[in-house]
PDB file of C-alpha atoms and ligand atoms in Angstrom:
ATOM      1  CA  MET A   1      -1.396 -13.011 -24.162  1.00  0.00           C
ATOM      2  CA  SER A   2      -3.182 -10.700 -27.032  1.00  0.00           C
ATOM      3  CA  LYS A   3      -0.256  -7.838 -27.270  1.00  0.00           C
ATOM      4  CA  LYS A   4       3.823  -8.742 -27.730  1.00  0.00           C
ATOM      5  CA  TYR A   5       3.845  -7.497 -23.855  1.00  0.00           C
ATOM      6  CA  HIS A   6       2.193  -7.341 -21.231  1.00  0.00           C
ATOM      7  CA  ASN A   7       2.602  -5.271 -17.627  1.00  0.00           C
ATOM      8  CA  VAL A   8       2.301  -7.882 -15.098  1.00  0.00           C
ATOM      9  CA  MET A   9       1.693  -5.536 -12.467  1.00  0.00           C
ATOM     10  CA  GLU A  10      -1.256  -4.779 -14.698  1.00  0.00           C
ATOM     11  CA  GLU A  11      -2.875  -8.026 -14.729  1.00  0.00           C
ATOM     12  CA  LEU A  12      -2.272  -8.241 -10.870  1.00  0.00           C
ATOM     13  CA  VAL A  13      -3.946  -4.648  -9.759  1.00  0.00           C
ATOM     14  CA  GLU A  14      -7.029  -5.717 -11.974  1.00  0.00           C
ATOM     15  CA  SER A  15      -7.383  -8.631 -10.234  1.00  0.00           C
ATOM     16  CA  LEU A  16      -7.147  -7.061  -6.906  1.00  0.00           C
ATOM     17  CA  VAL A  17      -8.908  -3.944  -7.314  1.00  0.00           C
ATOM     18  CA  THR A  18     -12.161  -6.824  -8.260  1.00  0.00           C
ATOM     19  CA  VAL A  19     -11.830  -8.659  -4.444  1.00  0.00           C
ATOM     20  CA  GLN A  20     -11.251  -5.101  -2.584  1.00  0.00           C
ATOM     21  CA  MET A  21     -14.739  -3.656  -4.401  1.00  0.00           C
ATOM     22  CA  LEU A  22     -16.267  -6.587  -3.431  1.00  0.00           C
ATOM     23  CA  GLY A  23     -15.144  -7.223  -0.129  1.00  0.00           C
ATOM     24  CA  PRO A  24     -16.925  -5.248   3.199  1.00  0.00           C
ATOM     25  CA  ASP A  25     -14.618  -1.782   3.302  1.00  0.00           C
ATOM     26  CA  PHE A  26     -16.371  -1.173   0.319  1.00  0.00           C
ATOM     27  CA  GLN A  27     -19.743  -1.663   0.327  1.00  0.00           C
ATOM     28  CA  VAL A  28     -20.533   1.880  -0.129  1.00  0.00           C
ATOM     29  CA  PHE A  29     -18.401   2.503  -2.754  1.00  0.00           C
ATOM     30  CA  CYS A  30     -18.968   2.883  -6.863  1.00  0.00           C
ATOM     31  CA  LYS A  31     -18.465  -0.010  -9.082  1.00  0.00           C
ATOM     32  CA  CYS A  32     -19.150   1.537 -12.008  1.00  0.00           C
ATOM     33  CA  GLU A  33     -16.497   1.011 -14.971  1.00  0.00           C
ATOM     34  CA  LYS A  34     -15.291   4.766 -14.906  1.00  0.00           C
ATOM     35  CA  CYS A  35     -14.299   4.812 -10.776  1.00  0.00           C
ATOM     36  CA  ARG A  36     -13.093   0.957 -11.405  1.00  0.00           C
ATOM     37  CA  THR A  37     -10.730   1.945 -14.430  1.00  0.00           C
ATOM     38  CA  ASP A  38      -9.983   5.137 -12.413  1.00  0.00           C
ATOM     39  CA  ILE A  39      -8.719   3.219  -9.659  1.00  0.00           C
ATOM     40  CA  ILE A  40      -7.056   0.916 -11.429  1.00  0.00           C
ATOM     41  CA  ALA A  41      -4.860   3.413 -13.350  1.00  0.00           C
ATOM     42  CA  LEU A  42      -4.172   5.979 -10.760  1.00  0.00           C
ATOM     43  CA  SER A  43      -2.920   2.495  -8.702  1.00  0.00           C
ATOM     44  CA  LEU A  44      -0.259   1.631 -11.240  1.00  0.00           C
ATOM     45  CA  ASN A  45       0.793   5.359 -11.527  1.00  0.00           C
ATOM     46  CA  SER A  46       2.432   4.481  -8.250  1.00  0.00           C
ATOM     47  CA  LEU A  47       3.616   1.173  -8.738  1.00  0.00           C
ATOM     48  CA  PRO A  48       6.524  -0.258 -10.614  1.00  0.00           C
ATOM     49  CA  SER A  49       5.509  -2.210 -13.934  1.00  0.00           C
ATOM     50  CA  HIS A  50       6.475  -5.242 -14.952  1.00  0.00           C
ATOM     51  CA  TYR A  51       6.488  -5.931 -18.649  1.00  0.00           C
ATOM     52  CA  VAL A  52       7.095  -9.592 -19.787  1.00  0.00           C
ATOM     53  CA  THR A  53       7.066 -11.270 -23.325  1.00  0.00           C
ATOM     54  CA  THR A  54       6.453 -14.770 -22.600  1.00  0.00           C
ATOM     55  CA  ALA A  55       3.944 -17.007 -21.503  1.00  0.00           C
ATOM     56  CA  ASP A  56       7.359 -17.850 -19.245  1.00  0.00           C
ATOM     57  CA  GLY A  57       8.054 -14.603 -18.330  1.00  0.00           C
ATOM     58  CA  ARG A  58       4.595 -13.534 -17.282  1.00  0.00           C
ATOM     59  CA  ASP A  59       4.607 -17.224 -14.961  1.00  0.00           C
ATOM     60  CA  ASN A  60       7.856 -16.132 -13.298  1.00  0.00           C
ATOM     61  CA  VAL A  61       7.074 -12.511 -13.048  1.00  0.00           C
ATOM     62  CA  PHE A  62       3.258 -13.425 -11.534  1.00  0.00           C
ATOM     63  CA  GLN A  63       5.309 -16.033  -8.761  1.00  0.00           C
ATOM     64  CA  ARG A  64       7.713 -13.101  -8.166  1.00  0.00           C
ATOM     65  CA  LEU A  65       4.426 -10.421  -7.287  1.00  0.00           C
ATOM     66  CA  ASN A  66       2.420 -12.764  -5.974  1.00  0.00           C
ATOM     67  CA  THR A  67       3.553 -13.426  -2.176  1.00  0.00           C
ATOM     68  CA  SER A  68       1.785 -11.476   0.881  1.00  0.00           C
ATOM     69  CA  GLU A  69       4.270  -9.632   1.268  1.00  0.00           C
ATOM     70  CA  ASN A  70       4.173  -7.463  -2.480  1.00  0.00           C
ATOM     71  CA  LEU A  71       0.305  -7.964  -2.268  1.00  0.00           C
ATOM     72  CA  LYS A  72       0.178  -6.114   1.430  1.00  0.00           C
ATOM     73  CA  TRP A  73       2.330  -3.215  -0.275  1.00  0.00           C
ATOM     74  CA  VAL A  74       0.806  -3.006  -3.744  1.00  0.00           C
ATOM     75  CA  ASN A  75      -2.876  -3.445  -2.113  1.00  0.00           C
ATOM     76  CA  LYS A  76      -2.008  -0.056   0.568  1.00  0.00           C
ATOM     77  CA  ARG A  77      -1.827   1.504  -2.937  1.00  0.00           C
ATOM     78  CA  ILE A  78      -4.561   0.477  -4.214  1.00  0.00           C
ATOM     79  CA  ILE A  79      -7.009   1.276  -0.865  1.00  0.00           C
ATOM     80  CA  SER A  80      -5.605   4.455  -1.161  1.00  0.00           C
ATOM     81  CA  ALA A  81      -7.050   4.863  -4.756  1.00  0.00           C
ATOM     82  CA  ILE A  82     -10.328   4.025  -4.323  1.00  0.00           C
ATOM     83  CA  TYR A  83     -10.695   6.759  -0.938  1.00  0.00           C
ATOM     84  CA  LEU A  84      -9.099   9.247  -3.667  1.00  0.00           C
ATOM     85  CA  VAL A  85     -11.580   8.196  -6.426  1.00  0.00           C
ATOM     86  CA  GLY A  86     -14.808   7.766  -4.552  1.00  0.00           C
ATOM     87  CA  LYS A  87     -14.106  11.474  -3.209  1.00  0.00           C
ATOM     88  CA  TYR A  88     -13.220  12.709  -6.325  1.00  0.00           C
ATOM     89  CA  PRO A  89     -15.417  10.654  -8.633  1.00  0.00           C
ATOM     90  CA  LYS A  90     -15.243  11.461 -12.412  1.00  0.00           C
ATOM     91  CA  HIS A  91     -18.654   9.595 -13.608  1.00  0.00           C
ATOM     92  CA  ASP A  92     -21.555  10.963 -14.364  1.00  0.00           C
ATOM     93  CA  GLU A  93     -24.292  12.226 -12.230  1.00  0.00           C
TER      94      GLU A  93
HETATM   95 ZN1   ZN B   1     -18.622   5.679 -10.113  1.00  0.00          ZN
END
């Protein structure tokens, strides 16, 4: 961890967005950096943050968040963000 504080939810959403965008459901969606960061920011706005300050704290929180029930719930937010950004992309033509 390079910063003094670290949002574990942010880490989780970044990796889940990568997985979703590579998946078969979102082949036709734009994969540019602008759309990707917009999807991540939009998802994070509708999810609780989980800040930690130590590596141990990060591992504990990550384990707590990394359950199939929670991932399903987070993925729902991500999928609505993918659709929203896909409908109103802010990237340059
Ligand atoms: Zn794009």
